[in-house]
Short mmCIF file of C-alpha atoms in Angstrom, two decimals:
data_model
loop_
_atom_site.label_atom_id
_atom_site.label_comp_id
_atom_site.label_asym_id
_atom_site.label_seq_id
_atom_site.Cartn_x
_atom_site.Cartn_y
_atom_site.Cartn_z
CA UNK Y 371 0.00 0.00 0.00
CA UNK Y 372 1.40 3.59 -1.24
CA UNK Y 373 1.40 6.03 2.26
CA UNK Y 374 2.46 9.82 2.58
CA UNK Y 375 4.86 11.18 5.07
CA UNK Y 376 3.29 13.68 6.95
CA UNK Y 377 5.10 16.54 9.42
CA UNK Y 378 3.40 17.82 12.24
CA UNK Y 379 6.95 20.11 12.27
CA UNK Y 380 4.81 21.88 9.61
CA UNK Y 381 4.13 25.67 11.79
CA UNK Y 382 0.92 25.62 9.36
CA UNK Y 383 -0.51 22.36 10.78
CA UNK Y 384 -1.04 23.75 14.04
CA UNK Y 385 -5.07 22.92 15.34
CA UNK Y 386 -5.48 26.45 15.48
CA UNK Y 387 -4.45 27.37 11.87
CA UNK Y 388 -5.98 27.79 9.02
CA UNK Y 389 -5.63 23.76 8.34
CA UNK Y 390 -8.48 23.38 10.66
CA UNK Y 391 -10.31 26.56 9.04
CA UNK Y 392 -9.98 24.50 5.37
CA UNK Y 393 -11.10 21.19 7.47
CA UNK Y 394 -14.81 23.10 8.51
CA UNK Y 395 -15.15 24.59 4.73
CA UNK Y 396 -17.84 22.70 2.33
CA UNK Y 397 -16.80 21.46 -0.56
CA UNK Y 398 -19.17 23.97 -2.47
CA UNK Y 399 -19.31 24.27 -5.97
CA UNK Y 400 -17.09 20.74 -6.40
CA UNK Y 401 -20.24 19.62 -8.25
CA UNK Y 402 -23.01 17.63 -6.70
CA UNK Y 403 -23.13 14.78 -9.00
CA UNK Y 404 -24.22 11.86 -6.66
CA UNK Y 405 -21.21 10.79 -5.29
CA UNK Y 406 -23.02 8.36 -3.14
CA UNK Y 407 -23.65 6.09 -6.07
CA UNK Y 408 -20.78 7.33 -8.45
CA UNK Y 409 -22.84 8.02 -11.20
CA UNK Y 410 -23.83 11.49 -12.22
CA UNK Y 411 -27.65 11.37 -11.31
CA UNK Y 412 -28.98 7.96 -9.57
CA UNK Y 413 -31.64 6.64 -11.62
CA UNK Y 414 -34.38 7.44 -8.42
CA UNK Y 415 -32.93 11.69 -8.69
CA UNK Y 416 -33.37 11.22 -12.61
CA UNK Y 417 -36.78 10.03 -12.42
CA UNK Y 418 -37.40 12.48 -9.62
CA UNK Y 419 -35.98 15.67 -11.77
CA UNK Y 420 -37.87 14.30 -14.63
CA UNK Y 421 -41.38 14.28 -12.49
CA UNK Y 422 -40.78 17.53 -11.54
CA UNK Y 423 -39.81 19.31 -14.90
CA UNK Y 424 -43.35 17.39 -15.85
CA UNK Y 425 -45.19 19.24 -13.02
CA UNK Y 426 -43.45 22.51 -13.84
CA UNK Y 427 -41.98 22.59 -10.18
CA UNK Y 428 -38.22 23.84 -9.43
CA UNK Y 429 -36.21 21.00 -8.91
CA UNK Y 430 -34.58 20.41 -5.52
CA UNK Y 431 -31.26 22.51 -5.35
CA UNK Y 432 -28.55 19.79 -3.46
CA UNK Y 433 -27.07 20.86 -0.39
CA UNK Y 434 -23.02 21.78 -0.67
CA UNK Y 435 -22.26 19.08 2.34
CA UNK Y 436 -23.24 16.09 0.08
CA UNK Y 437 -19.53 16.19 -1.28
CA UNK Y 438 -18.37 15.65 2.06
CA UNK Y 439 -17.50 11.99 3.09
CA UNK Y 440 -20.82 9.96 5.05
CA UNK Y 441 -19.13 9.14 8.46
CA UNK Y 442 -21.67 6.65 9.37
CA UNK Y 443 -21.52 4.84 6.00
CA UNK Y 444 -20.64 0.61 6.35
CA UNK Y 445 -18.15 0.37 4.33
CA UNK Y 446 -16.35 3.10 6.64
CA UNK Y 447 -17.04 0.76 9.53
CA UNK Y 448 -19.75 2.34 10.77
CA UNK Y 449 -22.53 0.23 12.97
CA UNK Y 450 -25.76 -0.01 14.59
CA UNK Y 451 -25.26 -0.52 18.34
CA UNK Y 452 -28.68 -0.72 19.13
CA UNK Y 453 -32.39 -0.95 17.17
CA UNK Y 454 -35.54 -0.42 19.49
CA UNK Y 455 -37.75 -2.63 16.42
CA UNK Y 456 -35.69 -4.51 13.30
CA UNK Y 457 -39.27 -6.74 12.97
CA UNK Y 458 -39.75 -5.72 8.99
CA UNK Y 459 -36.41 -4.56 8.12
CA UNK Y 460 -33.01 -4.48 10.53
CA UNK Y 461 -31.77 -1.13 11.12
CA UNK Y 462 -28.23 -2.53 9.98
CA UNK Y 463 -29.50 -1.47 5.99
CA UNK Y 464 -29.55 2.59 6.92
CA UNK Y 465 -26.00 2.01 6.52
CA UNK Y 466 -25.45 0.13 2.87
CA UNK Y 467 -23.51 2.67 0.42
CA UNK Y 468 -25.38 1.08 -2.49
CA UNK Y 469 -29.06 2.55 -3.53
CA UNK Y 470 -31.59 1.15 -2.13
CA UNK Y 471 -33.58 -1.37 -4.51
CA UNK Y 472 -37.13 -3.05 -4.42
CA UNK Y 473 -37.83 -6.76 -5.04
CA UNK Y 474 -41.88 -6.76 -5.92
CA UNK Y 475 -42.42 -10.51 -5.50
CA UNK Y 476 -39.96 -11.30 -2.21
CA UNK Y 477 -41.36 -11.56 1.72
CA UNK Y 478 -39.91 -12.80 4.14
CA UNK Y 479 -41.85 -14.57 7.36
CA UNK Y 480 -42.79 -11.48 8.90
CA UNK Y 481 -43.94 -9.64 5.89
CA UNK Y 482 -42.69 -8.05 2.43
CA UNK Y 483 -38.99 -7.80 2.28
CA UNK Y 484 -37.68 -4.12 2.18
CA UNK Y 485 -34.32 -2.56 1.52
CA UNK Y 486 -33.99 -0.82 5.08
CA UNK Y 487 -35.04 0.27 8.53
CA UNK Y 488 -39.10 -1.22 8.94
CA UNK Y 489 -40.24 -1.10 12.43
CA UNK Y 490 -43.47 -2.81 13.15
CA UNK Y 491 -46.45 -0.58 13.89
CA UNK Y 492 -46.35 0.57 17.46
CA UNK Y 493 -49.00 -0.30 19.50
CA UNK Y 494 -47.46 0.50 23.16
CA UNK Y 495 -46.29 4.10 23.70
CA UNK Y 496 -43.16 5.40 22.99
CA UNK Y 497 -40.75 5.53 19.49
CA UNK Y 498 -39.00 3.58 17.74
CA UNK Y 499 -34.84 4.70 17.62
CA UNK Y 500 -31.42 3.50 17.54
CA UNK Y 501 -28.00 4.01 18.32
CA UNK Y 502 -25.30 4.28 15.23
CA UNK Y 503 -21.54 4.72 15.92
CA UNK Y 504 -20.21 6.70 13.28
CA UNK Y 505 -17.12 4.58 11.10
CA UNK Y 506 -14.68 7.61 12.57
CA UNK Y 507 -15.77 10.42 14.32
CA UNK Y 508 -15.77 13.66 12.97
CA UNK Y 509 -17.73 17.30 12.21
CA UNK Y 510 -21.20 16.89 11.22
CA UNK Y 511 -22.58 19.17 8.43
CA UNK Y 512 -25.61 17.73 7.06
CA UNK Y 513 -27.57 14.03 7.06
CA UNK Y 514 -29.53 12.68 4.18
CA UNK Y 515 -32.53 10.47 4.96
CA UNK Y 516 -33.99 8.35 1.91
CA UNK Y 517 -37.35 6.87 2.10
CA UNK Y 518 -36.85 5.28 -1.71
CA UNK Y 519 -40.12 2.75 -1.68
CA UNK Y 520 -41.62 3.49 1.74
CA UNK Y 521 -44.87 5.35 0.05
CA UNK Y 522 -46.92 3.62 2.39
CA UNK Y 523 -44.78 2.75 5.42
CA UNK Y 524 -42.30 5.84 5.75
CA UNK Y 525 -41.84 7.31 9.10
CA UNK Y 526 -43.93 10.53 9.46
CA UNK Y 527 -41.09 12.38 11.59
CA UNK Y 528 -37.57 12.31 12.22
CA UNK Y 529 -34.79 13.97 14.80
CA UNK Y 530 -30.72 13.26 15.27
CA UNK Y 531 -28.70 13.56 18.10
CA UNK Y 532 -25.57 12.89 18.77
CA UNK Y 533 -22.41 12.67 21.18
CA UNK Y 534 -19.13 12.36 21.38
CA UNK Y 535 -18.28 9.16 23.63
CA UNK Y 536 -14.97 7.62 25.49
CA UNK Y 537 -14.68 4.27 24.90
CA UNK Y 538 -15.04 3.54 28.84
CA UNK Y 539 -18.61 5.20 27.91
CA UNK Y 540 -20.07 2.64 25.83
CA UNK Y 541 -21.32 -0.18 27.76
CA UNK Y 542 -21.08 -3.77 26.27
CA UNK Y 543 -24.11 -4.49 24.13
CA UNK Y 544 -25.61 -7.58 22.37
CA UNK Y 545 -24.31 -8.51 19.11
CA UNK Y 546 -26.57 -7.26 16.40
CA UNK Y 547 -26.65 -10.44 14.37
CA UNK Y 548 -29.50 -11.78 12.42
CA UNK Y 549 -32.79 -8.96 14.10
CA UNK Y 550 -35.39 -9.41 11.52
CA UNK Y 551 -38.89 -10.43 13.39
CA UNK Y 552 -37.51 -8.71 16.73
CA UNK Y 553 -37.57 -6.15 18.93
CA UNK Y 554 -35.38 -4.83 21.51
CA UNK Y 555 -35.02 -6.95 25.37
CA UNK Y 556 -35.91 -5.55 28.25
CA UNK Y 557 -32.13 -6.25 29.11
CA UNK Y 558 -30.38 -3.98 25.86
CA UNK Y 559 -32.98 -1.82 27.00
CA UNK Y 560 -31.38 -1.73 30.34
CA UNK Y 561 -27.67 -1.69 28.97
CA UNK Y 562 -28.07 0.84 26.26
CA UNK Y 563 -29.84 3.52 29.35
CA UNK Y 564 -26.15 4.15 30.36
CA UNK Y 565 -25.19 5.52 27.47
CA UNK Y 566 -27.91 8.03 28.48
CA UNK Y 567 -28.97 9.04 24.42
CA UNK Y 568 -31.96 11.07 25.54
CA UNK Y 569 -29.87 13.49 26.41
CA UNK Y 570 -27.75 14.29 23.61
CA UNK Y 571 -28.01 17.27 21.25
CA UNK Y 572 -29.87 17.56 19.34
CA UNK Y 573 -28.72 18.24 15.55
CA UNK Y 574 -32.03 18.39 14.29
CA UNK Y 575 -35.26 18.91 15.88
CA UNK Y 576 -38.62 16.33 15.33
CA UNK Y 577 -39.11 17.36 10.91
CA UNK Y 578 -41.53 16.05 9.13
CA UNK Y 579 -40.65 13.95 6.31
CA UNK Y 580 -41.71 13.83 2.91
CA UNK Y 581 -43.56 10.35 1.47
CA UNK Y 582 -41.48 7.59 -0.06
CA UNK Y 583 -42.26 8.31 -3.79
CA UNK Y 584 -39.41 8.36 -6.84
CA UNK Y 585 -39.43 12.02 -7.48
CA UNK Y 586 -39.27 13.40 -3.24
CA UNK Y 587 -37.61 9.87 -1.69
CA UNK Y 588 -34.64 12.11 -0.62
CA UNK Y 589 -34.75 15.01 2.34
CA UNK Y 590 -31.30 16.61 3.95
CA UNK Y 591 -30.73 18.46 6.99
CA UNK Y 592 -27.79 20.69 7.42
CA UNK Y 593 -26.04 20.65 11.19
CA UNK Y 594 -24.32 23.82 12.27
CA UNK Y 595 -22.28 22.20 15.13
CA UNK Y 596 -18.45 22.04 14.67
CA UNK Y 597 -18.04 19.86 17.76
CA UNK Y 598 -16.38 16.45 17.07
CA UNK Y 599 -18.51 13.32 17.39
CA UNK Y 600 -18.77 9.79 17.50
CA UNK Y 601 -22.32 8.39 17.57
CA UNK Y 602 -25.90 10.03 16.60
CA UNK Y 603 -29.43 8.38 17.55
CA UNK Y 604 -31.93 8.77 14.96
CA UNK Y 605 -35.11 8.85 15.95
CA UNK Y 606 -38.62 8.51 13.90
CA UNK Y 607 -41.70 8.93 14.88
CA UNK Y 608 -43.36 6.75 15.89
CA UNK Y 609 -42.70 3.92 13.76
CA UNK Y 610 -41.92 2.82 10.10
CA UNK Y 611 -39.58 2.72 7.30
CA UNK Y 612 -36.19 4.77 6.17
CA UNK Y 613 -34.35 3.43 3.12
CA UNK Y 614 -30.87 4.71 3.90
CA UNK Y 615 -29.67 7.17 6.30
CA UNK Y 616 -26.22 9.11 5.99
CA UNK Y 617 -24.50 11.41 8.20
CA UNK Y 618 -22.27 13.72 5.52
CA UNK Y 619 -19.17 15.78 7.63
CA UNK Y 620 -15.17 16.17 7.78
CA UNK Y 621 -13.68 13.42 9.41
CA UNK Y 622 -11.05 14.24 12.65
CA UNK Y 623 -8.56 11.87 12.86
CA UNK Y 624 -6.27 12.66 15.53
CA UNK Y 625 -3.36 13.17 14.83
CA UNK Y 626 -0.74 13.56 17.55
CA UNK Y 627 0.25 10.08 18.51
CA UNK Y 628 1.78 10.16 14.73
CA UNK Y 629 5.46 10.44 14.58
CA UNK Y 630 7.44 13.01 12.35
CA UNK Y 631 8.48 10.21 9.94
CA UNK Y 632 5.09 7.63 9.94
CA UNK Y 633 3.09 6.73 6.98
CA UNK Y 634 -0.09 7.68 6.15
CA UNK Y 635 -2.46 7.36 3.06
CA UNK Y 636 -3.10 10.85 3.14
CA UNK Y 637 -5.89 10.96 0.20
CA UNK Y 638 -7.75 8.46 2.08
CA UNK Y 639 -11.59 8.87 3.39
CA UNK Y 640 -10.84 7.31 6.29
CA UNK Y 641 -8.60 9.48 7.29
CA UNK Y 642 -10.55 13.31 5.91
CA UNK Y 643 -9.14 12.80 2.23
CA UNK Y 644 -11.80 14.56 -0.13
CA UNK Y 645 -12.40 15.44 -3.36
CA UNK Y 646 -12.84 18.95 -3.98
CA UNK Y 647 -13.10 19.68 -8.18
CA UNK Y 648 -13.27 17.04 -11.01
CA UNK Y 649 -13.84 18.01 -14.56
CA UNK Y 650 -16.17 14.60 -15.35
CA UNK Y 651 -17.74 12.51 -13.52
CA UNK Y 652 -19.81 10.91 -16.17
CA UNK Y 653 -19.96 7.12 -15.36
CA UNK Y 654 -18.36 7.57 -11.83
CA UNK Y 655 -17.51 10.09 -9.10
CA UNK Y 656 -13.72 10.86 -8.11
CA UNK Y 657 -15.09 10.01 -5.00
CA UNK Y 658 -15.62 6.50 -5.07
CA UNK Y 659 -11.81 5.71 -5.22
CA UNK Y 660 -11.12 7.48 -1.77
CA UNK Y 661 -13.39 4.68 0.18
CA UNK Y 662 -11.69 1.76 1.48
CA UNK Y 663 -11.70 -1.66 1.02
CA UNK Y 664 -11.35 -3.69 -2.27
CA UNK Y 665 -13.26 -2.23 -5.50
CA UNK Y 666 -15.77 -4.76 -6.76
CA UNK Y 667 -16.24 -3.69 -10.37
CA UNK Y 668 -15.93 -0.48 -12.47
CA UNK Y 669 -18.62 0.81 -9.92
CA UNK Y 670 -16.30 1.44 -7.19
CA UNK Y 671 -14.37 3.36 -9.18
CA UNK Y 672 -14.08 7.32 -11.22
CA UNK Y 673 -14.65 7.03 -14.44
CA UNK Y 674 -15.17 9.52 -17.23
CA UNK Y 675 -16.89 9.86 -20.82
CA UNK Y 676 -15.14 9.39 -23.88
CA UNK Y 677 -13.23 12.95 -25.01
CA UNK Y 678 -15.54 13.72 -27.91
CA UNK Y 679 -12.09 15.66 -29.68
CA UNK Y 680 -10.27 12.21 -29.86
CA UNK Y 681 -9.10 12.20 -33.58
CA UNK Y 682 -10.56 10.10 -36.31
CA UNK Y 683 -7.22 8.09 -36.06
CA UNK Y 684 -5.15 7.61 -32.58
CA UNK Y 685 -1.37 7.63 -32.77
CA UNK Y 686 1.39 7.64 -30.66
CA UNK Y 687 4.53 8.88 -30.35
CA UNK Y 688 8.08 7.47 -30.01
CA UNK Y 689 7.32 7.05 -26.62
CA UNK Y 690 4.12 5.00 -26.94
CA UNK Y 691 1.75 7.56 -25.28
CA UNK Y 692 -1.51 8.51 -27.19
CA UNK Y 693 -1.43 11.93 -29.16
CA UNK Y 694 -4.97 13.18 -28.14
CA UNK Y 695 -5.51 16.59 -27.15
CA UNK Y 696 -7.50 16.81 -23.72
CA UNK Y 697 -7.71 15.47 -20.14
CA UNK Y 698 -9.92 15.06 -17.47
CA UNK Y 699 -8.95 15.82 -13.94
CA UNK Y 700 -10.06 15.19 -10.38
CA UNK Y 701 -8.51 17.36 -6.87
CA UNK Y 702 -8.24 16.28 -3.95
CA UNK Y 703 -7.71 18.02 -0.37
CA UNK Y 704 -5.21 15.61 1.70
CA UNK Y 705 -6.56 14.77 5.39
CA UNK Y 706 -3.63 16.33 6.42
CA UNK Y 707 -0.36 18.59 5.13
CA UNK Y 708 2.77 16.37 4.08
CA UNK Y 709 5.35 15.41 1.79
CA UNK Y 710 4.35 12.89 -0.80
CA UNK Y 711 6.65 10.17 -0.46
CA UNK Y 712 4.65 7.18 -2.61
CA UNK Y 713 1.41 6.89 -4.90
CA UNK Y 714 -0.66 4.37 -5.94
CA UNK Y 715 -2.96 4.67 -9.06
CA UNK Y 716 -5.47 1.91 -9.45
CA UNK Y 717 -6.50 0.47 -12.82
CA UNK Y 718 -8.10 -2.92 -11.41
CA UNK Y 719 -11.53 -3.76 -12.76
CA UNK Y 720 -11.25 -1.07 -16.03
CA UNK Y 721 -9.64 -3.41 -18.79
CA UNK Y 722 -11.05 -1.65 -21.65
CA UNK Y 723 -11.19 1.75 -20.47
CA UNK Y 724 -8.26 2.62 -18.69
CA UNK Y 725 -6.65 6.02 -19.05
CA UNK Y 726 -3.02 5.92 -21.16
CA UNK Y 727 -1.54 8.20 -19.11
CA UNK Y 728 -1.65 10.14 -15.52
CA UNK Y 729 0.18 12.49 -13.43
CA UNK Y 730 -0.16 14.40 -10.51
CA UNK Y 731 0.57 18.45 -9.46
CA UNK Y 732 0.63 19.66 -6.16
CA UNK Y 733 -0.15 22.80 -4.85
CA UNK Y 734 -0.52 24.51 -1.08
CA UNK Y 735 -3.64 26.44 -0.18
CA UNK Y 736 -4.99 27.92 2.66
CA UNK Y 737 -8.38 28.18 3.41
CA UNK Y 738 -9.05 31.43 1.46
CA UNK Y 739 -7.46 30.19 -1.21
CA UNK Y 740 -9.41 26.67 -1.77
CA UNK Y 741 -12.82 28.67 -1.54
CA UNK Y 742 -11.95 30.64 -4.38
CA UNK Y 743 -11.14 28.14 -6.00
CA UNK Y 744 -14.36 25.95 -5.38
CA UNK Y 745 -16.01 29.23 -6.10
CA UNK Y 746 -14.81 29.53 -9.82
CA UNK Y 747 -14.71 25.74 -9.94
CA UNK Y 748 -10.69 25.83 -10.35
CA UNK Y 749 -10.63 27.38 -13.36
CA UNK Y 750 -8.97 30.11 -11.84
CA UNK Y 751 -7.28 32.58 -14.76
CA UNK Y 752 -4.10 32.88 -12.56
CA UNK Y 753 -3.09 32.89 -8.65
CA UNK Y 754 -2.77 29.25 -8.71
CA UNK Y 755 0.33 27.07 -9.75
CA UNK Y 756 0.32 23.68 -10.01
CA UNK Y 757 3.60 21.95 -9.27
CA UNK Y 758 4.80 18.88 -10.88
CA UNK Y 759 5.06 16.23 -8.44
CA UNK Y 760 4.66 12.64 -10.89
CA UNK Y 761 5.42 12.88 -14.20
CA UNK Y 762 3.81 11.53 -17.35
CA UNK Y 763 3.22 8.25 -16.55
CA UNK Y 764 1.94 5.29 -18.95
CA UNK Y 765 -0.87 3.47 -17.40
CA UNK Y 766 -1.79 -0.72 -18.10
CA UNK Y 767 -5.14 -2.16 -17.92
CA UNK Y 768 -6.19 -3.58 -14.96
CA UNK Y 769 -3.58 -3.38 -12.50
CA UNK Y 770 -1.92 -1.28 -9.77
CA UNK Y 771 0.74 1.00 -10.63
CA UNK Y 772 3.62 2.18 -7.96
CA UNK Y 773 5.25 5.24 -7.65
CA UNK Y 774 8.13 5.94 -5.09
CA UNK Y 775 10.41 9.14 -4.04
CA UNK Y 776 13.15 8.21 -6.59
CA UNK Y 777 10.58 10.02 -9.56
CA UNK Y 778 8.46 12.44 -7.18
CA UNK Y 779 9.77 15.72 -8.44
CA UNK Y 780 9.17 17.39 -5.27
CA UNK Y 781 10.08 16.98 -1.91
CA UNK Y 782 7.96 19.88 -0.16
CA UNK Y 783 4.80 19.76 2.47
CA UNK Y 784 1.50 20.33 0.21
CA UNK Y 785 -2.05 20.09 0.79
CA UNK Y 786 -3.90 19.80 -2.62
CA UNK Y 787 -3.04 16.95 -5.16
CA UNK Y 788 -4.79 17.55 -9.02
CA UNK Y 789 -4.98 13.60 -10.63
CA UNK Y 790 -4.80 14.09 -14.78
CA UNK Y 791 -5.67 11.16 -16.97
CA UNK Y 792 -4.97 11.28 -20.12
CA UNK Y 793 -7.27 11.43 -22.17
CA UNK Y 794 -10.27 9.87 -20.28
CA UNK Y 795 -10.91 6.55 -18.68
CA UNK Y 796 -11.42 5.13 -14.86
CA UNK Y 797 -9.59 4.21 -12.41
CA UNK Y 798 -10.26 2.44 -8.83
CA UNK Y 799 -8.12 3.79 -6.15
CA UNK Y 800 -5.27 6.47 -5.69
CA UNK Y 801 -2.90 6.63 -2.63
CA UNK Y 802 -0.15 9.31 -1.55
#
């Protein structure tokens, strides 16, 4: 795996600096193509911007925070700790990256088999809620909260809370294992009272929610706290259905047990890598190769159109590499300032559409600086110089390519990294 020196010797790394300012900035303006699915629009927003050019209605503006990473995501290990009702649906599915889907013709023993969080229809008093720890704790901006084919079972109302919890704070709870066609003990009941969730803050207040239909299946909240945190209860009211719920913010790794000379995948998710500017995301969102974990197909991975000025015929020079005019590009803010000492790029899974080429610039911005830049969308006329850090570098399908100091072509601290692929293409994962 291809890590990044970082140096907290940096003076501009201090907590207090502007580093932290950049850390609490949206990515606006870094286009809000759904990078939750990697595609440019799912096919539930398509159908849902299509209903609502038929009606004549303004279609719903997305908020700025969905380019941030989802903190309470699965794949980023985060988990439910604690469902008070899984009898349609286990809570466990808020948490799937994937879209949620609908199978018309499958049930299971306790009913019709849905892609989510069911609860059974409450008949004692009370509400239905559980406990999520996020995957890594961090700054909460916004939450998303899908109700994709709930039309007739969606919770009415929703709230969030959340807290930021020691370890020594978490009592030991049952294993979630299998919960469909359950409901919570009267002993979890008992454990999960000392974590004492009723009295978190609240992030947002009991909101109604809008019915499960295509065209309004998605509603987001923005948070305004810049407190770091580790788990949220979500609440609904008073029983029912959410598809998928995701809790969108800048990740806060700490940083201080980390030596002068460690390595660290600094592009990572995991640890606050995000992408802040991409020229295409036409087939998939720069996005998706930040995640962790092993790419299953072409999905998992950024992938652009084909360059519509590609020449009637391709050549190549004496060096092999494609004479096409054009390139597509992607930024990327690193979690944290350092000196690029490796890089990974990624081809696995795209055997027919890999790019020929890549490199990578580098650049230092401060927190100023990067919202101007998201402001004009990094087309910026001058003020900003990309630095060469990797050459030119020919690309083969379907593999992983390794890059160490002896051809980085700079050996300074930076915070920005721009990938260029030449000309188009996907790729799965990139590491620094």
């Amino acid at each position: 795996m291809c890590k990044c020196v970082h140096t907290h010797m940096w003076p501009a790394c201090s907590q207090d600096g502007w580093w932290e300012q950049l850390q609490l900035l949206d990515a606006a303006d870094a286009g809000v193509e759904d990078i939750r699915t990697g595609s440019q629009t799912s096919a539930s927003a398509f159908t849902g911007k299509m209903a609502a050019h038929l009606k004549e209605e303004k279609t719903q503006v997305l908020p700025d925070f969905l380019n941030l990473n989802d903190l309470a995501c699965k794949t980023m290990g985060g988990k439910v700790l604690f469902a008070t009702d899984d009898f349609f649906a286990p809570a466990d599915n808020l948490l799937k990256k994937q879209n949620p889907e609908f199978k018309v013709d499958t049930f299971t023993a306790y009913g019709k088999w849905m892609d989510g969080w069911e609860t059974r229809r409450k008949r004692t008093p009370g509400h239905d809620w559980c406990i999520i720890q996020l995957g890594v704790p961090g700054t909460i901006h916004g939450f998303e909260v899908n109700t994709s084919f709930f039309a007739g079972n969606c919770a009415p109302r929703i709230s969030v809370q959340a807290a930021c919890l020691k370890q020594v704070e978490i009592p030991e709870l049952w294993p979630r294992g299998d919960r469909i066609g359950t409901a919570a003990s009267d002993e979890e009941f008992e454990a999960v009272k000392k974590m004492k969730s009723e009295e978190w803050n609240f992030l947002v207040p009991m909101t109604e929610l809008k019915p499960g239909s295509l065209d309004i299946s998605q509603s987001y909240f923005s948070a305004n706290s810049k407190q770091r945190w580790t788990h949220v209860r979500f609440n609904i009211y008073p029983d029912g259905g959410i598809a998928r719920f995701k809790v969108f913010g800048i990740i806060q790794k700490d940083w201080s047990a980390s030596g002068l000379n460690d390595l660290h995948d600094l592009v990572a998710m995991a640890n606050g890598g995000v992408c802040v500017g991409f020229s295409s995301t036409q087939l998939g969102h720069p996005q998706n190769i930040l995640w962790p974990g092993k790419a299953t197909s072409m999905k998992d991975g950024w992938e652009t159109a084909r360059r519509m000025d590609r020449p009637p015929v391709v050549k190549v020079d004496d060096k092999g590499i494609l004479l096409i005019p054009g390139h597509e590009w992607a930024v990327f803010r690193l979690a944290h300032p350092g000196i690029i000492t490796h890089i990974e790029i990624d081809t696995t899974h795209f055997k027919g559409n890999f790019p020929d080429t890549c490199q990578v610039e580098a650049c230092v911005l401060n927190a100023e600086e990067e919202k101007e830049c998201l402001t004009q969308k990094w087309n910026l006329k001058k003020g900003l110089k990309w630095i060469p850090l990797l050459s030119v570098a020919k690309l083969k399908p379907n593999k992983r390519h390794f890059f160490d100091g002896t051809v980085m072509q700079m050996q300074d601290a930076i915070t920005h990294v721009r990938l260029i692929i030449c000309p188009d293409g996907g790729t799965r994962i990139i590491q620094f």
